[in-house]
Coordinates of C-alpha atoms in Angstrom, one line a residue:
Chain Q
X1 CA -20.3 0.2 1.9
X2 CA -23.0 3.0 2.0
X3 CA -20.6 5.4 0.3
X4 CA -19.8 3.0 -2.3
X5 CA -23.5 2.6 -3.2
X6 CA -24.3 6.1 -3.4
X7 CA -21.3 6.8 -5.7
X8 CA -22.4 4.0 -8.1
X9 CA -25.7 5.5 -8.2
X10 CA -24.5 9.0 -9.2
X11 CA -22.1 7.2 -11.8
X12 CA -24.8 5.4 -13.5
X13 CA -26.9 8.4 -13.3
X14 CA -24.4 10.7 -15.0
X15 CA -23.8 7.5 -17.4
X16 CA -27.3 7.1 -18.3
X17 CA -28.0 10.9 -18.8
X18 CA -24.7 11.6 -20.8
X19 CA -22.9 8.7 -22.1
X20 CA -19.6 9.2 -23.8
X21 CA -19.8 8.1 -27.5
X22 CA -19.9 4.5 -28.1
X23 CA -20.2 3.5 -24.6
X24 CA -23.6 2.4 -23.0
X25 CA -24.3 0.9 -19.6
X26 CA -26.5 -2.2 -19.6
X27 CA -29.1 -1.2 -17.4
X28 CA -30.6 -4.4 -16.5
X29 CA -27.2 -5.8 -15.4
X30 CA -27.0 -2.9 -12.8
X31 CA -30.6 -3.2 -11.6
X32 CA -29.8 -7.0 -10.4
X33 CA -26.7 -6.2 -8.2
X34 CA -25.2 -2.6 -8.1
X35 CA -21.8 -3.9 -7.7
X36 CA -21.7 -5.7 -11.0
X37 CA -22.0 -3.7 -14.3
X38 CA -21.9 -4.7 -17.9
X39 CA -21.0 -2.0 -20.2
X40 CA -21.5 -2.2 -24.0
X41 CA -18.5 -0.6 -26.1
X42 CA -18.3 0.2 -29.7
X43 CA -15.0 0.5 -31.7
X44 CA -14.3 4.1 -32.5
X45 CA -14.9 5.1 -36.2
X46 CA -11.6 5.4 -38.3
X47 CA -9.9 2.9 -36.1
X48 CA -8.8 -0.8 -36.6
X49 CA -12.0 -1.7 -34.3
X50 CA -14.3 0.3 -36.2
X51 CA -18.2 -1.0 -35.7
X52 CA -17.1 -3.9 -33.5
X53 CA -18.9 -4.4 -30.4
X54 CA -17.4 -5.4 -27.0
X55 CA -18.7 -6.1 -23.4
X56 CA -16.9 -4.9 -20.4
X57 CA -17.7 -6.4 -17.0
X58 CA -17.1 -4.2 -13.8
X59 CA -16.9 -5.5 -10.4
X60 CA -16.8 -3.2 -7.7
X61 CA -15.4 -4.1 -4.3
X62 CA -16.6 -2.6 -1.1
X63 CA -13.7 -0.2 -0.9
X64 CA -14.6 1.3 -4.3
X65 CA -13.7 4.2 -5.2
X66 CA -10.6 3.7 -2.9
X67 CA -9.9 0.5 -4.6
X68 CA -10.0 -0.2 -8.2
X69 CA -12.9 -1.9 -9.8
X70 CA -12.1 -5.4 -11.6
X71 CA -12.5 -4.8 -15.2
X72 CA -12.5 -7.7 -17.9
X73 CA -13.6 -7.9 -21.7
X74 CA -16.7 -10.4 -21.4
X75 CA -18.6 -12.4 -24.1
X76 CA -18.1 -13.8 -27.6
X77 CA -15.9 -10.8 -29.1
X78 CA -12.6 -10.2 -27.0
X79 CA -10.8 -7.4 -28.9
X80 CA -7.6 -8.9 -30.4
X81 CA -5.1 -6.1 -29.1
X82 CA -1.7 -6.3 -27.7
X83 CA -2.7 -5.4 -24.2
X84 CA -5.8 -7.6 -24.1
X85 CA -5.5 -11.3 -23.1
X86 CA -7.8 -13.9 -24.9
X87 CA -9.5 -14.5 -21.5
X88 CA -10.6 -11.0 -21.3
X89 CA -8.1 -9.6 -18.9
X90 CA -6.6 -6.2 -19.9
X91 CA -3.1 -4.9 -19.0
X92 CA -3.9 -1.2 -18.1
X93 CA -2.1 0.7 -15.2
X94 CA -5.1 2.6 -14.2
X95 CA -7.0 -0.7 -13.2
X96 CA -4.3 -1.4 -10.6
X97 CA -1.4 0.7 -9.5
X98 CA -2.2 4.0 -11.2
X99 CA -6.0 3.8 -9.9
X100 CA -7.4 6.7 -8.3
X101 CA -10.8 7.6 -6.7
X102 CA -11.1 10.7 -9.0
X103 CA -11.5 8.0 -11.9
X104 CA -14.8 6.6 -12.6
X105 CA -16.6 4.0 -14.9
X106 CA -16.8 6.5 -17.4
X107 CA -13.3 7.3 -17.4
X108 CA -12.1 3.8 -17.4
X109 CA -14.5 3.1 -20.5
X110 CA -12.8 6.0 -22.3
X111 CA -9.4 4.7 -21.6
X112 CA -10.0 1.6 -22.8
X113 CA -11.8 2.8 -26.1
X114 CA -8.6 5.1 -26.4
X115 CA -6.5 2.2 -25.8
X116 CA -8.2 0.4 -28.7
X117 CA -8.2 3.3 -31.0
X118 CA -4.4 3.9 -30.9
X119 CA -3.7 0.2 -31.9
X120 CA -1.8 -0.2 -35.1
X121 CA -1.8 -3.9 -35.4
X122 CA -4.3 -6.5 -34.3
X123 CA -2.4 -9.0 -32.5
X124 CA -2.7 -10.7 -29.0
X125 CA 0.2 -10.1 -26.3
X126 CA 3.3 -12.2 -26.9
X127 CA 2.8 -14.2 -23.8
X128 CA -1.1 -14.8 -24.2
X129 CA -0.9 -18.6 -24.3
X130 CA 1.0 -18.8 -21.0
X131 CA -0.6 -16.2 -19.2
X132 CA -4.2 -17.6 -19.9
X133 CA -3.0 -21.0 -18.7
X134 CA -1.3 -19.7 -15.5
X135 CA -3.3 -16.5 -14.1
X136 CA -5.9 -16.1 -11.5
X137 CA -9.5 -15.2 -12.4
X138 CA -9.1 -11.9 -10.8
X139 CA -6.8 -9.7 -13.0
X140 CA -6.1 -7.5 -10.0
X141 CA -4.0 -10.4 -8.7
X142 CA -1.8 -10.2 -11.7
X143 CA 1.4 -8.5 -11.1
X144 CA 1.2 -6.5 -14.2
X145 CA 4.5 -5.3 -15.9
X146 CA 3.7 -2.0 -17.6
X147 CA 6.3 -1.2 -20.3
X148 CA 4.6 -0.2 -23.3
X149 CA 3.2 3.4 -23.6
X150 CA 2.6 3.5 -27.1
X151 CA -0.5 1.9 -27.4
Chain F
X1 CA -16.6 15.3 -14.4
X2 CA -20.1 15.3 -14.0
X3 CA -20.3 18.9 -12.9
X4 CA -20.9 20.3 -16.3
X5 CA -22.5 17.4 -17.8
X6 CA -25.6 17.1 -15.2
X7 CA -27.4 20.2 -16.3
X8 CA -27.1 19.7 -20.0
X9 CA -30.3 17.9 -20.6
X10 CA -33.0 19.9 -18.9
X11 CA -33.1 23.0 -21.0
X12 CA -36.6 23.9 -20.4
X13 CA -36.9 27.4 -19.3
X14 CA -39.1 26.3 -16.4
X15 CA -36.1 24.6 -14.7
X16 CA -33.8 27.7 -14.9
X17 CA -33.6 27.9 -11.2
X18 CA -33.1 24.4 -11.0
X19 CA -30.3 24.4 -13.4
X20 CA -28.3 27.1 -11.6
X21 CA -28.6 25.4 -8.4
X22 CA -27.4 22.1 -9.7
X23 CA -24.5 23.8 -11.4
X24 CA -23.5 25.3 -8.3
X25 CA -23.7 22.1 -6.6
X26 CA -21.7 20.5 -9.0
X27 CA -18.9 23.0 -8.8
X28 CA -18.4 22.1 -5.2
X29 CA -18.6 18.4 -5.5
X30 CA -16.0 16.3 -3.7
X31 CA -13.7 14.5 -6.4
X32 CA -14.1 11.3 -4.5
X33 CA -17.5 10.6 -3.3
X34 CA -19.1 13.1 -5.9
X35 CA -21.5 14.8 -3.3
X36 CA -21.3 18.5 -2.3
X37 CA -18.0 18.4 -0.2
X38 CA -18.6 18.4 3.7
X39 CA -15.9 19.5 5.8
X40 CA -14.3 20.7 2.7
X41 CA -10.4 21.1 2.1
X42 CA -8.9 22.1 -1.0
X43 CA -5.2 20.7 -2.2
X44 CA -2.8 23.2 -3.3
X45 CA -3.3 22.0 -6.8
X46 CA -7.0 23.3 -6.7
X47 CA -8.9 20.2 -6.2
X48 CA -11.7 20.0 -3.6
X49 CA -12.4 17.0 -1.5
X50 CA -14.4 16.0 1.8
X51 CA -11.7 15.7 4.3
X52 CA -13.0 12.0 5.5
X53 CA -12.8 11.3 1.7
X54 CA -9.3 12.4 1.3
X55 CA -8.1 11.2 4.4
X56 CA -9.1 7.8 3.6
X57 CA -7.5 8.0 0.3
X58 CA -4.3 9.2 2.0
X59 CA -4.4 6.3 4.3
X60 CA -4.9 3.8 1.5
X61 CA -1.9 5.0 -0.1
X62 CA 0.4 5.8 2.6
X63 CA 3.7 5.6 0.8
X64 CA 2.4 7.5 -2.2
X65 CA 0.0 10.4 -1.5
X66 CA -0.8 12.0 -4.4
X67 CA -3.7 14.1 -5.5
X68 CA -6.6 11.8 -7.0
X69 CA -7.4 14.3 -9.7
X70 CA -3.9 15.2 -10.9
X71 CA -1.5 13.0 -9.1
X72 CA 0.4 16.1 -7.5
X73 CA 2.2 15.4 -4.2
X74 CA -0.3 16.0 -1.4
X75 CA -0.2 15.4 2.4
X76 CA -2.4 16.4 5.4
X77 CA -0.3 19.6 5.8
X78 CA -0.7 20.6 2.3
X79 CA -4.5 21.0 2.1
X80 CA -6.4 24.1 3.1
X81 CA -9.5 23.8 5.0
X82 CA -12.8 25.9 3.7
X83 CA -14.8 27.6 6.0
X84 CA -18.1 28.9 4.9
X85 CA -20.1 31.9 6.5
X86 CA -22.9 29.6 7.5
X87 CA -20.8 27.7 10.2
X88 CA -20.9 29.3 13.3
X89 CA -18.1 28.2 15.1
X90 CA -15.6 26.9 12.3
X91 CA -13.4 24.1 13.3
X92 CA -10.4 22.7 11.4
X93 CA -11.7 19.5 9.6
X94 CA -8.4 18.0 9.8
X95 CA -8.7 18.0 13.7
X96 CA -12.1 16.8 13.6
X97 CA -11.5 13.4 12.1
X98 CA -9.3 11.8 14.8
X99 CA -6.3 10.4 13.0
X100 CA -6.4 6.5 13.3
X101 CA -4.4 4.9 15.7
X102 CA -1.2 3.6 13.8
X103 CA -0.9 -0.1 13.0
X104 CA 1.2 -2.0 15.3
X105 CA 3.4 -4.8 14.2
X106 CA 4.7 -7.7 16.3
X107 CA 7.3 -10.1 15.6
X108 CA 6.0 -13.5 14.6
X109 CA 6.8 -16.1 17.4
X110 CA 8.9 -19.2 17.2
X111 CA 10.3 -18.9 13.7
X112 CA 14.0 -18.9 12.2
X113 CA 17.0 -20.7 13.6
X114 CA 17.6 -18.4 16.7
X115 CA 13.9 -18.2 18.1
X116 CA 15.0 -16.3 21.3
X117 CA 17.8 -14.1 19.7
X118 CA 17.2 -10.5 20.7
X119 CA 18.2 -7.7 22.9
X120 CA 16.2 -6.4 25.6
X121 CA 12.4 -6.5 25.9
X122 CA 11.5 -10.1 26.2
X123 CA 14.7 -11.2 28.0
X124 CA 15.7 -13.7 25.2
X125 CA 19.4 -12.8 25.4
X126 CA 21.2 -12.5 28.6
X127 CA 24.7 -13.0 29.8
X128 CA 27.3 -12.1 32.6
X129 CA 30.7 -12.9 33.4
X130 CA 32.9 -12.4 36.4
X131 CA 35.5 -14.4 38.9
X132 CA 33.6 -17.3 40.4
X133 CA 32.8 -16.5 44.3
X134 CA 35.6 -13.7 44.3
X135 CA 35.5 -12.5 47.9
X136 CA 35.4 -15.9 49.3
X137 CA 38.4 -17.3 47.4
X138 CA 40.8 -15.3 49.6
X139 CA 39.3 -16.9 52.7
X140 CA 39.4 -20.4 50.8
X141 CA 43.5 -20.0 50.4
X142 CA 44.4 -17.9 53.1
X143 CA 42.5 -19.5 56.1
X144 CA 42.5 -23.0 55.1
X145 CA 43.4 -24.8 58.4
X146 CA 43.6 -28.6 58.7
X147 CA 43.7 -29.4 55.1
X148 CA 46.0 -32.3 55.6
X149 CA 48.9 -31.4 53.3
X150 CA 52.3 -33.3 53.6
X151 CA 54.8 -31.6 55.9
X152 CA 58.0 -30.1 54.2
X153 CA 60.6 -32.4 53.2
X154 CA 63.9 -32.5 55.5
X155 CA 66.4 -30.0 54.8
X156 CA 69.2 -31.2 52.5
X157 CA 67.4 -34.1 51.0
X158 CA 67.0 -34.2 47.2
X159 CA 63.5 -33.6 47.3
X160 CA 63.9 -30.3 49.2
X161 CA 66.4 -29.1 46.6
X162 CA 64.0 -30.1 43.7
X163 CA 61.1 -28.1 45.5
X164 CA 63.5 -25.0 46.1
X165 CA 64.4 -25.2 42.2
X166 CA 60.7 -25.2 41.2
X167 CA 59.9 -22.4 43.5
X168 CA 62.2 -20.2 42.1
X169 CA 61.3 -21.2 38.5
X170 CA 57.7 -20.2 39.2
X171 CA 59.0 -16.9 41.0
X172 CA 60.8 -16.1 37.9
X173 CA 57.9 -16.9 35.7
X174 CA 55.6 -14.8 37.9
X175 CA 58.2 -11.7 37.8
X176 CA 58.5 -12.1 33.9
X177 CA 54.6 -12.2 33.9
X178 CA 54.3 -9.1 35.8
X179 CA 56.9 -7.3 33.9
X180 CA 55.2 -8.1 30.7
X181 CA 51.9 -6.8 32.0
X182 CA 53.7 -3.5 32.9
X183 CA 55.5 -3.1 29.6
X184 CA 52.6 -4.2 27.4

């Protein structure tokens, strides 16, 4: 537990000092409880999501960084993207089976921004309706089936 | 990741020394806990970790042990311990951390159609075979006095002829059986 908090402190420091473009940690959210962060994202310029604002929620378990954080889109604006369900769940392999402890909040944010940026057509996943009805609250409980490497 | 970024914002000349110190520390940060690596080991692919951190990761993904940074194959035997000069009696960090006892798995009890079917161990399945009361059978048939069987029929009577015939039939059956045993 202690090592998890230490590492989150370090990550927060780095993110505050030198945030990647279009990514900003909501300081207020972290100061309340260390294991839940809100991160503000902005769609990269020159992409379908240019100037759009999104919110990501990170939830860290006690095994972080050995276990991946729970990451979902939050709030009124959930991007319309073939890998993002309308309840905010994201189909991204590094959030479950391809997670590695060398990844961080920063690298996850960058992956998500780049996932949005490479999108060519704004649409929901084909199984959105049924997934949203049947899924668990925790996206990590979903057995994701990663099949599309293009976006 | 934060190795190069930590020192970018304090460029004032007064913090020059501080800068280099931070930079140096960043270079030797563990890729997992982001602290300066202690009990440092380096993988064949060149990535630095604290051994306790890496050990925990290897335990987390026992079946698929990969380098957290580059996903190259990695294992306990494929990392190199690093010994600095300051340490008076260097000890391989990989020996320091006692490997945790392996998990033990016991079979669930009383499930399935054959709860006691298994060989050895809990004695669930046993069998034996043999000829019942073997050494006593001989005594029973050979030394059975006073068992009250009827006396032999009178010679020349039809009952005596019948018994002779049956006796011969059984004798031949016995001979044929033994012959069959020998040639089979």
